[in-house]
PDB file of C-alpha atoms in Angstrom:
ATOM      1  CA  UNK Y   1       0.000   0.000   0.000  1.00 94.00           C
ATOM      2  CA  UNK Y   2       1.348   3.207  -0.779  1.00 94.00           C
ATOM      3  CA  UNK Y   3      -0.378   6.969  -0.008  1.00 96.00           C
ATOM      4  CA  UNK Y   4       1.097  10.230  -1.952  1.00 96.00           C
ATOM      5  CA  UNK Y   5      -0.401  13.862  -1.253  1.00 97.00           C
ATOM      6  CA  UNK Y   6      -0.513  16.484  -4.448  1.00 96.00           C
ATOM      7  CA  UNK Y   7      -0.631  19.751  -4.046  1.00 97.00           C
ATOM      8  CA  UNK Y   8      -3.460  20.658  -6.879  1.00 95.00           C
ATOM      9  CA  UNK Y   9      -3.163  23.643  -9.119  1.00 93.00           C
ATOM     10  CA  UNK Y  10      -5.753  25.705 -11.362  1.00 92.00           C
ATOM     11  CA  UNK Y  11      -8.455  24.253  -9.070  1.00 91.00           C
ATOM     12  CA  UNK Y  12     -10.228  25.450  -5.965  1.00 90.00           C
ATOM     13  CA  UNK Y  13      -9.250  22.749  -4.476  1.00 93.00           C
ATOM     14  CA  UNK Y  14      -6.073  22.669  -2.486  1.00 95.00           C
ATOM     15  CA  UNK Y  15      -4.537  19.027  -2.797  1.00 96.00           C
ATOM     16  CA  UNK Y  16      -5.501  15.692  -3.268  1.00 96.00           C
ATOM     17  CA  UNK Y  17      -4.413  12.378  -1.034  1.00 97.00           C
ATOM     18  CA  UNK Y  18      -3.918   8.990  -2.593  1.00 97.00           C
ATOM     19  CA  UNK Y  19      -3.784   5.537  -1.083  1.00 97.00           C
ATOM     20  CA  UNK Y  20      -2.938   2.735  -3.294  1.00 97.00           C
ATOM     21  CA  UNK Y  21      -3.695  -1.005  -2.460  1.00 96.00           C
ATOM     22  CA  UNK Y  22      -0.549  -3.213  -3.950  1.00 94.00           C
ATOM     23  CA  UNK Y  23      -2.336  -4.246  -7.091  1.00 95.00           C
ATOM     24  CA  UNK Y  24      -3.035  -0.324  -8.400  1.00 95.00           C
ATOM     25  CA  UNK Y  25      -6.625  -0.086  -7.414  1.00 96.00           C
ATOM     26  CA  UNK Y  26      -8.263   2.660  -5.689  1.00 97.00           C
ATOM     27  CA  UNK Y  27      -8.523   2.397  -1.385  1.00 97.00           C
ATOM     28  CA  UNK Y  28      -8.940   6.236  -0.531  1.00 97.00           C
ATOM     29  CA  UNK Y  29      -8.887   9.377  -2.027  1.00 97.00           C
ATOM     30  CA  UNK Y  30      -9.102  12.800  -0.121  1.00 95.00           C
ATOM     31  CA  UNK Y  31      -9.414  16.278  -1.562  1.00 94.00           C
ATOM     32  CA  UNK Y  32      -8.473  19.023   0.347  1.00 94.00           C
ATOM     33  CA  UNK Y  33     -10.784  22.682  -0.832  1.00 92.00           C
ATOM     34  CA  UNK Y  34     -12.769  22.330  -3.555  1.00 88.00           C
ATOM     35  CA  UNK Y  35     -16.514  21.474  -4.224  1.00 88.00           C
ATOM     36  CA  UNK Y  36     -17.238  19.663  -0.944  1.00 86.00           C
ATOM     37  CA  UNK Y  37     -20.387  17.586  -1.548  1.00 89.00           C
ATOM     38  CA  UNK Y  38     -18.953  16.616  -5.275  1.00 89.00           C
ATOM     39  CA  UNK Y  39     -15.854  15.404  -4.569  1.00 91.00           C
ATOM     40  CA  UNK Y  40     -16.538  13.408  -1.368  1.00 91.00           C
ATOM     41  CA  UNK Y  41     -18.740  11.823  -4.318  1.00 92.00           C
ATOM     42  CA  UNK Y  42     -16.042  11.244  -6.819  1.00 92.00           C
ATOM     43  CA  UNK Y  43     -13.835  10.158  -3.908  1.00 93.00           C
ATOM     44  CA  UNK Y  44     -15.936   7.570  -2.963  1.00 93.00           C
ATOM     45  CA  UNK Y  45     -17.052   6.280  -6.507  1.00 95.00           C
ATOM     46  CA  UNK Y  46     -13.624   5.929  -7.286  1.00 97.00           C
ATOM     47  CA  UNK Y  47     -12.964   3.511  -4.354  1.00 97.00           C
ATOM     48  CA  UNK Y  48     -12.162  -0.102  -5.747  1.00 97.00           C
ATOM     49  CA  UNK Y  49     -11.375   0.553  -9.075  1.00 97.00           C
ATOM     50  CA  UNK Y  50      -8.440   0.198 -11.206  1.00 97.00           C
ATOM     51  CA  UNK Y  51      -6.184   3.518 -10.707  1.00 97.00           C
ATOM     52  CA  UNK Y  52      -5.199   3.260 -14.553  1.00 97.00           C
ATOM     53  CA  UNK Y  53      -9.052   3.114 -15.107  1.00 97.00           C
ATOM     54  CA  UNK Y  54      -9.643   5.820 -13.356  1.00 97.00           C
ATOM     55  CA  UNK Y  55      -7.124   8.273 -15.029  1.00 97.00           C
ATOM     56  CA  UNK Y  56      -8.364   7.284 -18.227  1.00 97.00           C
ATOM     57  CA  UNK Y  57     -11.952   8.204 -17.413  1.00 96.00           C
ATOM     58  CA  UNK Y  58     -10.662  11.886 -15.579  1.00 95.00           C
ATOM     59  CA  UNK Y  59      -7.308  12.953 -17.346  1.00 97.00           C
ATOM     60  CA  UNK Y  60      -7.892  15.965 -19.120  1.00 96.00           C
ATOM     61  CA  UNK Y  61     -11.506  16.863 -18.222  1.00 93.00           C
ATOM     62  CA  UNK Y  62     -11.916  20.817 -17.650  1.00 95.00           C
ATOM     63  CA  UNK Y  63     -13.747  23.111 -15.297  1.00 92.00           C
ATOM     64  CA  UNK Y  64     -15.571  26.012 -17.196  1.00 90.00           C
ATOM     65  CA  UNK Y  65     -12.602  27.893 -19.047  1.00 92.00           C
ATOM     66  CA  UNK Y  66      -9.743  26.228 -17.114  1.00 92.00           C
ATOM     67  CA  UNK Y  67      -7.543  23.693 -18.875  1.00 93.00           C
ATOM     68  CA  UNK Y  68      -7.947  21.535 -15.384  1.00 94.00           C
ATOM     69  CA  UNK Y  69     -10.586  20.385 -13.117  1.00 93.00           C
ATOM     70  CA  UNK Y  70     -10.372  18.560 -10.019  1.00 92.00           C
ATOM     71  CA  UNK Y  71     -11.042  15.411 -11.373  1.00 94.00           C
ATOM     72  CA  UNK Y  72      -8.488  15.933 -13.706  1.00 95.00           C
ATOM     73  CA  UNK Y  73      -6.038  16.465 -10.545  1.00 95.00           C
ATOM     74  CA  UNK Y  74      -7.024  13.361  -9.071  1.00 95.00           C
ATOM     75  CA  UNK Y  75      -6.016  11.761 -12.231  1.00 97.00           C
ATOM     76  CA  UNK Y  76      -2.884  13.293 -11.999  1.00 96.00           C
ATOM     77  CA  UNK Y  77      -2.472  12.570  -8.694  1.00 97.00           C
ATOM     78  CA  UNK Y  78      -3.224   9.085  -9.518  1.00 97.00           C
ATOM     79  CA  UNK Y  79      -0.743   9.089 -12.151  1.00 97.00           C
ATOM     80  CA  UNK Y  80       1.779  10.302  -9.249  1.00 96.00           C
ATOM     81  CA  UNK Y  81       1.058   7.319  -7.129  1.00 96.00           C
ATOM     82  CA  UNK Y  82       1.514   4.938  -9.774  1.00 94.00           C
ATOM     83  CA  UNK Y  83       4.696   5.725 -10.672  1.00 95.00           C
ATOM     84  CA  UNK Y  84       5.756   6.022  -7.077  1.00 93.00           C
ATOM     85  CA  UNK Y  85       4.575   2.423  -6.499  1.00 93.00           C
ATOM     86  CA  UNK Y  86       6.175   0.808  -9.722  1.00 90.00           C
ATOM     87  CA  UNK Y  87       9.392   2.395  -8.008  1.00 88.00           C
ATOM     88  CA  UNK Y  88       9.333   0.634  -4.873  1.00 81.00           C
TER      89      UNK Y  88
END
């Protein structure tokens, strides 16, 4: 199991926390600022799946005329994790 914290940027939300099980999928994620309500949502549909999965589905979606979103910093927060894990 691994956990990584990213700080976010173009978002409202602050930072994003990742915890990895050992075969890549999806045990906790925690946003920090941000769209309360929505992303304890996102959060918690996320839980379980396939981080790879995941980034495909997020990386690259926008919020209004911002070339990020938050759930495009999960994804790349995601990403982060990933390679962190495939490094230890």
């Amino acid at each position: 199991m691994i956990t990584h914290t990213r700080k976010n940027s173009g978002t409202c939300s602050r930072s994003t926390t990742v915890t990895l099980n050992d075969d890549g999928t999806i045990q906790k994620i925690e946003v920090t600022g941000g769209c309360n309500g929505n992303l304890k949502g996102v959060s918690s549909l996320l839980v379980g799946m396939d981080a790879a999965d995941a980034i495909r589905r997020m990386k690259g979606t926008t919020c209004g005329p911002r070339s990020t979103s938050c759930p495009d910093q999960i994804a790349q927060a995601l990403q982060e994790t990933l390679d962190l894990q495939k490094r230890s």
